[in-house]
Amino acid sequence: MPRESRLPVPIRNALPEGRILEDPATRLVYEYDAWSIVRNPPLAVAFPESTAEVRNLVRACIESGVAWTARGAGTCLSGGATPSGGTCLLIETSRMDRILSLDPEDRIAVVQPGRINLELSRAAAPFGLHFAPDPSSQSASTLGGNLAENAGGPHCFKYGMTTDHVLGLTLVDGEGEVCRLHRDDGLDLCGLVVGSEGTFGVLTECELRLIPTPTAVRTFLASFSSMEAACRAVAKIVSSGTVPAALEILDRLSIEAVEASVFAAGYPKGADAVLLVELDGEEDEVEAERIPVLRAVQSEAPLEVEETSDPEQRARLWRGRKGAFGAMGRLKPDLFVLDGVVPPSKLAAVLAEITAIGREQDILLSNVFHAGDGNLHPNLSFDGRNPGERERAMEAGRRILKLCVDAGGSISGEHGIGFEKIEHLSYLFSPTDLEILGEVRRCFDPAERCNPGKVLPLGRACGEGSSARRPGILPSREREDP
Amino acid sequence: MIPTDEPCLSAADPGSPPPPTDLPQDAALEMLRSPYERSLDCVHCGLCLPPCPTYRVSGHESDSPRGRILLIRAMAEGRLSPDDASGWEALDGCLDCRACESACPSGVTYGRILEETRRERPRLARGSLRERSLRFLLDRFIASPRGRKAALEAAVLLRALGLDRLLSRLPVLPGLLRHALSLGRSLPPRSSRRPIPPGLYPAEGPPKARIGLFTGCLMEDFFGNANRAALSLLRRCGLEVLVPSDQGCCGALHLHQGFEEACVRLLERNFAAFEGVDFIVSTAAGCGSTLREAGAIRGNDRACAFSSRVLDLSVCLDRFGPPPRPRAVPLRVVWDDPCHLRHAQGITEEPRRLLRGIPGLRLLEVEASESCCGSAGIYNLRRPETADAILERRLEALLGSGAEAVVTGNPGCQLQIANGLRARRSPLEVFHLAEILERAAGGGETAPKAPALNGSRSSRPA
């Protein structure tokens, strides 16, 4: 294409020919991730393949005064992988998808950030191991994205979030330096980077913990005629001291959407809510835990209870849950998924209020959520082409998050703040809090060029020009010449 | 709320497109109305990325189903010029394998979105040489029996004279011809290519139903033996088989390239040829898929009635049979799911069930069996490099599986895989499902000669 390049020369020269694209089609398809509200076609899209190439790119961006956003598979639900603005370079890690090492004895895998979550577990399966965090997007989302967002997933109730499975990482920070951070190196800076949504730098390697795949797994599906009953059953299970691997609820609208899709799981269509419970571990452990689970479920007069340990049947039951988000496309062209958290004991009450907000804003609202840890995912389905509908969805979202905070919860469980919730940070943090958090971030990225405008409001660095970074604050830094 | 101006960024803003809330309205939208409406089911979740073979090769979003849908939507919304080369480059790059449809929770009808958009191309964008030459190739050499025969004879002649190798070394030769010559070298020998004479063939025993056998173009000319085996198997299952003389090309390749009206014309002819049979059986997944979609494409009662009677060979044998399989076939085989069987028709179990019932045969499962082999109609001629990269991934899995043979159900796949294996000097053989089943049934004159099955991999010196 004999188009004139808009790219500054240093960026154009940072990668081998053909790995930076700026044609209209490429710029268009990278304008947003799985959160559709804000769209910014990037300046260009770069496809690095190694840490050194990322470092060269970042240094070229610094030299040219251009900001950058890193992206994996673009499955983020809060705009984390949406370009920060039209003058931003998008660094796409899809070509950095190798497993650099997999040590079954130490149960450690080192991967490049573009590796797909599920494909790491697949590679570890022959050794009886897997990577525990299982966001619903795990068949597509990348580990780099999972780390950046500190992704969760149904099984995080028992096994912890992504950060609990990260042992170390390599990052090209906001000054173009390669930092290798490890959990054992004094201050846990590695933990600080996980969940920073790409605002500290671009991840180029991830050292991850693999865990043994449980020998016994049992999945229960219980359907209820009311959402309250399903929530009460969850509260009873949690308070019995049992720690199921997962506790998930889908409401009526979600059930109908997935049952109409290729992910149809055989959920009873007349039910108001279905509850998925999974127990795993050793055979006797699972056997002991199933009694209190069944007792809790039975006490809430379920319509139906299905119990299975057959791998195929279990996969079927989970299929509907994993496909629920995408299946919402059957309802309306646009979707806005929220990610609020409330104490599990308040689930039923909060859900009732959420339903009321949906009705008041006249927005089609469905719920799929991690009931065990009170992580709600209200899905707001709308048609952005109709005047006012997008605004009403945004307003419903704002009110729901406020409601979660007022109930003693938080605005985000696992999807990240991104662009989406940046305004809502004030429900949780004072301006001073935010200023301090900004200071922390500027230790890694003094000029605020890494994914600016996500997680934290833009600080002073941009407008006022920032002081240079305090020297020596980060350990294990390696200066590498280009 | 969102930072719109970033004072620290120095490069000039290229200018953002109009906000997506604008109701799209203009000529492009009118032409793309149907694909646009279909595209609204997509919520951009990204689950279609990993199964997309072209995305796996390049890692570019524009080579993914989600990206292509966004491009089509942008064209309809007036945010991307229908004349933009980069947009069509991305849309042309699609294999139309429809693996994305199997992964899509929203049931986006991607195949139709793509085909309908390609259909509108001549009205949307300035006509290109590429367009005309593709059309010429399809009309003269694929859909026309005479052209097909001529091309085939030319390839055989070149091979016999040893000229094909010489020619393919010529640097001036376009990639398409070079690739076609290479595929020609993987053609089965003449003895395996004999077509079936048209006519009515009686069932063995009292007839359960009357089948119309759709013999296809490539199937008939390249893999006549597989069609003969299919005929024999159907008869063994107690089915009467009509091979109509006036049947013709199904138009699948035309449809995939966007030449929908040509496809419809070809389909109409087959509607007439297959009047009066209970079922129409296809031995090629690609043809079967188009025949089964004829109703949706044409939208009238006659087409719908036709479509609802179309069965893939494996489904028909599974339903009315299974055929007897008294003879052991001691082979470790992999069933290679053709995309237009697995993704377009949702058929995975029937062929496996038929194979598992063969004594002595061991059916292996390999990774990525759901992924395209890169043949995709004439994709391997249009984009040989991408097709080779896609094939590579498939071959890795096949070669690492310990299988002795690959069994498939589509001529393009059979040729493509055989060609890849030949290039790697692999001893793996490639068969059509019907060939293996007929061998197990103790096939006589129509069956390949034992012990060396004359599959598509030619061991015959050129």
PDB file of N, CA and C in Angstrom, chain B residues 236-266:
ATOM      1  N   ARG B 236     -25.185 -51.598  -0.650  1.00  0.00           N
ATOM      2  CA  ARG B 236     -25.067 -52.603   0.413  1.00  0.00           C
ATOM      3  C   ARG B 236     -25.998 -52.307   1.584  1.00  0.00           C
ATOM      4  N   CYS B 237     -26.289 -51.021   1.796  1.00  0.00           N
ATOM      5  CA  CYS B 237     -27.188 -50.635   2.893  1.00  0.00           C
ATOM      6  C   CYS B 237     -28.659 -50.751   2.486  1.00  0.00           C
ATOM      7  N   GLY B 238     -28.925 -51.333   1.335  1.00  0.00           N
ATOM      8  CA  GLY B 238     -30.305 -51.514   0.900  1.00  0.00           C
ATOM      9  C   GLY B 238     -30.900 -50.254   0.285  1.00  0.00           C
ATOM     10  N   LEU B 239     -30.064 -49.495  -0.370  1.00  0.00           N
ATOM     11  CA  LEU B 239     -30.560 -48.262  -0.986  1.00  0.00           C
ATOM     12  C   LEU B 239     -30.411 -48.340  -2.504  1.00  0.00           C
ATOM     13  N   GLU B 240     -31.467 -47.878  -3.175  1.00  0.00           N
ATOM     14  CA  GLU B 240     -31.442 -47.801  -4.619  1.00  0.00           C
ATOM     15  C   GLU B 240     -30.757 -46.474  -4.972  1.00  0.00           C
ATOM     16  N   VAL B 241     -29.861 -46.489  -5.930  1.00  0.00           N
ATOM     17  CA  VAL B 241     -29.088 -45.266  -6.180  1.00  0.00           C
ATOM     18  C   VAL B 241     -29.249 -44.779  -7.622  1.00  0.00           C
ATOM     19  N   LEU B 242     -29.704 -43.527  -7.718  1.00  0.00           N
ATOM     20  CA  LEU B 242     -29.797 -42.903  -9.037  1.00  0.00           C
ATOM     21  C   LEU B 242     -28.605 -41.959  -9.205  1.00  0.00           C
ATOM     22  N   VAL B 243     -27.897 -42.119 -10.301  1.00  0.00           N
ATOM     23  CA  VAL B 243     -26.835 -41.158 -10.625  1.00  0.00           C
ATOM     24  C   VAL B 243     -27.325 -40.377 -11.843  1.00  0.00           C
ATOM     25  N   PRO B 244     -27.924 -39.213 -11.615  1.00  0.00           N
ATOM     26  CA  PRO B 244     -28.512 -38.469 -12.740  1.00  0.00           C
ATOM     27  C   PRO B 244     -27.433 -37.953 -13.678  1.00  0.00           C
ATOM     28  N   SER B 245     -27.730 -38.033 -14.975  1.00  0.00           N
ATOM     29  CA  SER B 245     -26.721 -37.584 -15.939  1.00  0.00           C
ATOM     30  C   SER B 245     -26.692 -36.062 -16.045  1.00  0.00           C
ATOM     31  N   ASP B 246     -27.816 -35.432 -15.695  1.00  0.00           N
ATOM     32  CA  ASP B 246     -27.872 -33.983 -15.898  1.00  0.00           C
ATOM     33  C   ASP B 246     -27.545 -33.173 -14.641  1.00  0.00           C
ATOM     34  N   GLN B 247     -26.930 -33.830 -13.638  1.00  0.00           N
ATOM     35  CA  GLN B 247     -26.484 -33.060 -12.479  1.00  0.00           C
ATOM     36  C   GLN B 247     -25.233 -32.264 -12.850  1.00  0.00           C
ATOM     37  N   GLY B 248     -24.894 -31.285 -11.995  1.00  0.00           N
ATOM     38  CA  GLY B 248     -23.710 -30.474 -12.295  1.00  0.00           C
ATOM     39  C   GLY B 248     -23.127 -29.863 -11.041  1.00  0.00           C
ATOM     40  N   CYS B 249     -22.197 -28.969 -11.255  1.00  0.00           N
ATOM     41  CA  CYS B 249     -21.513 -28.295 -10.150  1.00  0.00           C
ATOM     42  C   CYS B 249     -22.533 -27.684  -9.180  1.00  0.00           C
ATOM     43  N   CYS B 250     -22.235 -27.738  -7.860  1.00  0.00           N
ATOM     44  CA  CYS B 250     -23.168 -27.214  -6.857  1.00  0.00           C
ATOM     45  C   CYS B 250     -23.036 -25.701  -6.703  1.00  0.00           C
ATOM     46  N   GLY B 251     -21.917 -25.149  -7.148  1.00  0.00           N
ATOM     47  CA  GLY B 251     -21.718 -23.701  -7.040  1.00  0.00           C
ATOM     48  C   GLY B 251     -21.096 -23.248  -5.728  1.00  0.00           C
ATOM     49  N   ALA B 252     -20.604 -24.192  -4.931  1.00  0.00           N
ATOM     50  CA  ALA B 252     -20.044 -23.824  -3.621  1.00  0.00           C
ATOM     51  C   ALA B 252     -18.900 -22.828  -3.762  1.00  0.00           C
ATOM     52  N   LEU B 253     -18.001 -23.100  -4.686  1.00  0.00           N
ATOM     53  CA  LEU B 253     -16.835 -22.217  -4.812  1.00  0.00           C
ATOM     54  C   LEU B 253     -17.252 -20.832  -5.286  1.00  0.00           C
ATOM     55  N   HIS B 254     -18.258 -20.797  -6.162  1.00  0.00           N
ATOM     56  CA  HIS B 254     -18.794 -19.501  -6.592  1.00  0.00           C
ATOM     57  C   HIS B 254     -19.360 -18.746  -5.401  1.00  0.00           C
ATOM     58  N   LEU B 255     -20.131 -19.469  -4.606  1.00  0.00           N
ATOM     59  CA  LEU B 255     -20.789 -18.850  -3.448  1.00  0.00           C
ATOM     60  C   LEU B 255     -19.761 -18.266  -2.497  1.00  0.00           C
ATOM     61  N   HIS B 256     -18.712 -19.046  -2.207  1.00  0.00           N
ATOM     62  CA  HIS B 256     -17.707 -18.576  -1.249  1.00  0.00           C
ATOM     63  C   HIS B 256     -17.001 -17.328  -1.755  1.00  0.00           C
ATOM     64  N   GLN B 257     -16.871 -17.208  -3.077  1.00  0.00           N
ATOM     65  CA  GLN B 257     -16.199 -16.027  -3.622  1.00  0.00           C
ATOM     66  C   GLN B 257     -17.159 -14.856  -3.785  1.00  0.00           C
ATOM     67  N   GLY B 258     -18.444 -15.096  -3.537  1.00  0.00           N
ATOM     68  CA  GLY B 258     -19.407 -14.010  -3.642  1.00  0.00           C
ATOM     69  C   GLY B 258     -20.171 -13.998  -4.956  1.00  0.00           C
ATOM     70  N   PHE B 259     -19.974 -14.995  -5.821  1.00  0.00           N
ATOM     71  CA  PHE B 259     -20.719 -15.037  -7.083  1.00  0.00           C
ATOM     72  C   PHE B 259     -22.022 -15.777  -6.850  1.00  0.00           C
ATOM     73  N   GLU B 260     -22.907 -15.162  -6.099  1.00  0.00           N
ATOM     74  CA  GLU B 260     -24.088 -15.868  -5.618  1.00  0.00           C
ATOM     75  C   GLU B 260     -25.053 -16.205  -6.747  1.00  0.00           C
ATOM     76  N   GLU B 261     -25.183 -15.267  -7.708  1.00  0.00           N
ATOM     77  CA  GLU B 261     -26.177 -15.552  -8.756  1.00  0.00           C
ATOM     78  C   GLU B 261     -25.727 -16.734  -9.614  1.00  0.00           C
ATOM     79  N   ALA B 262     -24.423 -16.895  -9.798  1.00  0.00           N
ATOM     80  CA  ALA B 262     -23.915 -18.054 -10.544  1.00  0.00           C
ATOM     81  C   ALA B 262     -24.195 -19.334  -9.767  1.00  0.00           C
ATOM     82  N   CYS B 263     -24.007 -19.254  -8.464  1.00  0.00           N
ATOM     83  CA  CYS B 263     -24.273 -20.411  -7.611  1.00  0.00           C
ATOM     84  C   CYS B 263     -25.741 -20.815  -7.714  1.00  0.00           C
ATOM     85  N   VAL B 264     -26.611 -19.820  -7.654  1.00  0.00           N
ATOM     86  CA  VAL B 264     -28.048 -20.099  -7.705  1.00  0.00           C
ATOM     87  C   VAL B 264     -28.408 -20.775  -9.023  1.00  0.00           C
ATOM     88  N   ARG B 265     -27.818 -20.290 -10.133  1.00  0.00           N
ATOM     89  CA  ARG B 265     -28.094 -20.892 -11.434  1.00  0.00           C
ATOM     90  C   ARG B 265     -27.689 -22.360 -11.450  1.00  0.00           C
ATOM     91  N   LEU B 266     -26.522 -22.637 -10.880  1.00  0.00           N
ATOM     92  CA  LEU B 266     -26.038 -24.020 -10.848  1.00  0.00           C
ATOM     93  C   LEU B 266     -26.933 -24.884  -9.954  1.00  0.00           C
TER      94      LEU B 266
END
